[in-house]
């Protein structure tokens, strides 16, 4: 598992406003949300690819994240 993806997920998860903004974007534009996540990571020095993010999220045992993925499945 990519450690940058894990670190980035933790940072996003710690910011409820950012989490909600990304969730809303994923519902309307899943590919755009993935691009935003990768750009956010790059801005924090946590470079990730969309595949790394997908792999990390797929491996989580977290009901909220799984629900998020179900709703945003089109681009994630």
mmCIF file of C-alpha atoms in Angstrom:
data_model
loop_
_atom_site.group_PDB
_atom_site.id
_atom_site.type_symbol
_atom_site.label_atom_id
_atom_site.label_comp_id
_atom_site.label_asym_id
_atom_site.label_seq_id
_atom_site.Cartn_x
_atom_site.Cartn_y
_atom_site.Cartn_z
ATOM 1 C CA UNK A 1 0.000 0.000 0.000
ATOM 2 C CA UNK A 2 1.275 3.441 -0.835
ATOM 3 C CA UNK A 3 2.241 5.352 2.283
ATOM 4 C CA UNK A 4 1.615 8.705 0.577
ATOM 5 C CA UNK A 5 -1.966 7.647 -0.148
ATOM 6 C CA UNK A 6 -2.421 6.688 3.509
ATOM 7 C CA UNK A 7 -0.950 9.968 4.736
ATOM 8 C CA UNK A 8 -3.060 11.970 2.317
ATOM 9 C CA UNK A 9 -6.223 10.101 3.331
ATOM 10 C CA UNK A 10 -5.500 10.883 6.988
ATOM 11 C CA UNK A 11 -5.040 14.579 6.219
ATOM 12 C CA UNK A 12 -8.261 14.729 4.218
ATOM 13 C CA UNK A 13 -10.133 12.807 6.900
ATOM 14 C CA UNK A 14 -8.982 15.300 9.559
ATOM 15 C CA UNK A 15 -10.599 18.164 7.652
ATOM 16 C CA UNK A 16 -14.404 17.681 7.615
ATOM 17 C CA UNK A 17 -14.975 20.614 5.253
ATOM 18 C CA UNK A 18 -12.493 19.238 2.726
ATOM 19 C CA UNK A 19 -13.935 15.746 3.087
ATOM 20 C CA UNK A 20 -17.446 17.029 2.362
ATOM 21 C CA UNK A 21 -16.270 19.152 -0.576
ATOM 22 C CA UNK A 22 -14.523 16.163 -2.155
ATOM 23 C CA UNK A 23 -17.561 13.970 -1.515
ATOM 24 C CA UNK A 24 -19.883 16.460 -3.212
ATOM 25 C CA UNK A 25 -17.494 16.794 -6.130
ATOM 26 C CA UNK A 26 -17.225 13.003 -6.460
ATOM 27 C CA UNK A 27 -20.998 12.711 -6.727
ATOM 28 C CA UNK A 28 -21.096 15.164 -9.616
ATOM 29 C CA UNK A 29 -17.676 14.669 -11.196
ATOM 30 C CA UNK A 30 -15.835 11.553 -9.987
ATOM 31 C CA UNK A 31 -12.874 12.032 -12.311
ATOM 32 C CA UNK A 32 -12.561 15.645 -11.232
ATOM 33 C CA UNK A 33 -12.594 14.593 -7.590
ATOM 34 C CA UNK A 34 -9.789 12.112 -8.212
ATOM 35 C CA UNK A 35 -7.792 14.791 -10.010
ATOM 36 C CA UNK A 36 -8.409 17.175 -7.081
ATOM 37 C CA UNK A 37 -7.221 14.524 -4.600
ATOM 38 C CA UNK A 38 -4.026 13.941 -6.576
ATOM 39 C CA UNK A 39 -3.408 17.691 -6.901
ATOM 40 C CA UNK A 40 -4.042 18.151 -3.191
ATOM 41 C CA UNK A 41 -1.484 15.456 -2.467
ATOM 42 C CA UNK A 42 1.068 17.069 -4.765
ATOM 43 C CA UNK A 43 0.551 20.394 -3.003
ATOM 44 C CA UNK A 44 1.286 18.709 0.324
ATOM 45 C CA UNK A 45 4.358 16.902 -0.967
ATOM 46 C CA UNK A 46 2.440 13.607 -0.931
ATOM 47 C CA UNK A 47 2.473 12.687 -4.607
ATOM 48 C CA UNK A 48 -0.041 9.979 -5.476
ATOM 49 C CA UNK A 49 -1.562 8.591 -8.637
ATOM 50 C CA UNK A 50 -5.253 7.913 -9.045
ATOM 51 C CA UNK A 51 -4.490 4.171 -9.076
ATOM 52 C CA UNK A 52 -2.640 4.452 -5.756
ATOM 53 C CA UNK A 53 -5.589 6.293 -4.223
ATOM 54 C CA UNK A 54 -8.057 3.727 -5.594
ATOM 55 C CA UNK A 55 -5.968 0.831 -4.286
ATOM 56 C CA UNK A 56 -5.638 2.415 -0.867
ATOM 57 C CA UNK A 57 -9.346 3.169 -0.555
ATOM 58 C CA UNK A 58 -10.286 -0.302 -1.757
ATOM 59 C CA UNK A 59 -8.215 -1.806 1.039
ATOM 60 C CA UNK A 60 -9.817 0.162 3.858
ATOM 61 C CA UNK A 61 -12.191 -1.553 6.252
ATOM 62 C CA UNK A 62 -14.207 1.582 6.965
ATOM 63 C CA UNK A 63 -17.972 1.687 6.423
ATOM 64 C CA UNK A 64 -18.054 5.441 5.715
ATOM 65 C CA UNK A 65 -15.346 5.173 3.075
ATOM 66 C CA UNK A 66 -17.026 2.191 1.456
ATOM 67 C CA UNK A 67 -20.291 4.157 1.253
ATOM 68 C CA UNK A 68 -18.415 7.074 -0.271
ATOM 69 C CA UNK A 69 -16.902 4.747 -2.871
ATOM 70 C CA UNK A 70 -20.284 3.236 -3.730
ATOM 71 C CA UNK A 71 -21.734 6.679 -4.386
ATOM 72 C CA UNK A 72 -18.712 7.887 -6.336
ATOM 73 C CA UNK A 73 -17.897 4.615 -8.077
ATOM 74 C CA UNK A 74 -18.099 6.110 -11.575
ATOM 75 C CA UNK A 75 -14.680 7.741 -11.416
ATOM 76 C CA UNK A 76 -13.088 6.070 -8.469
#
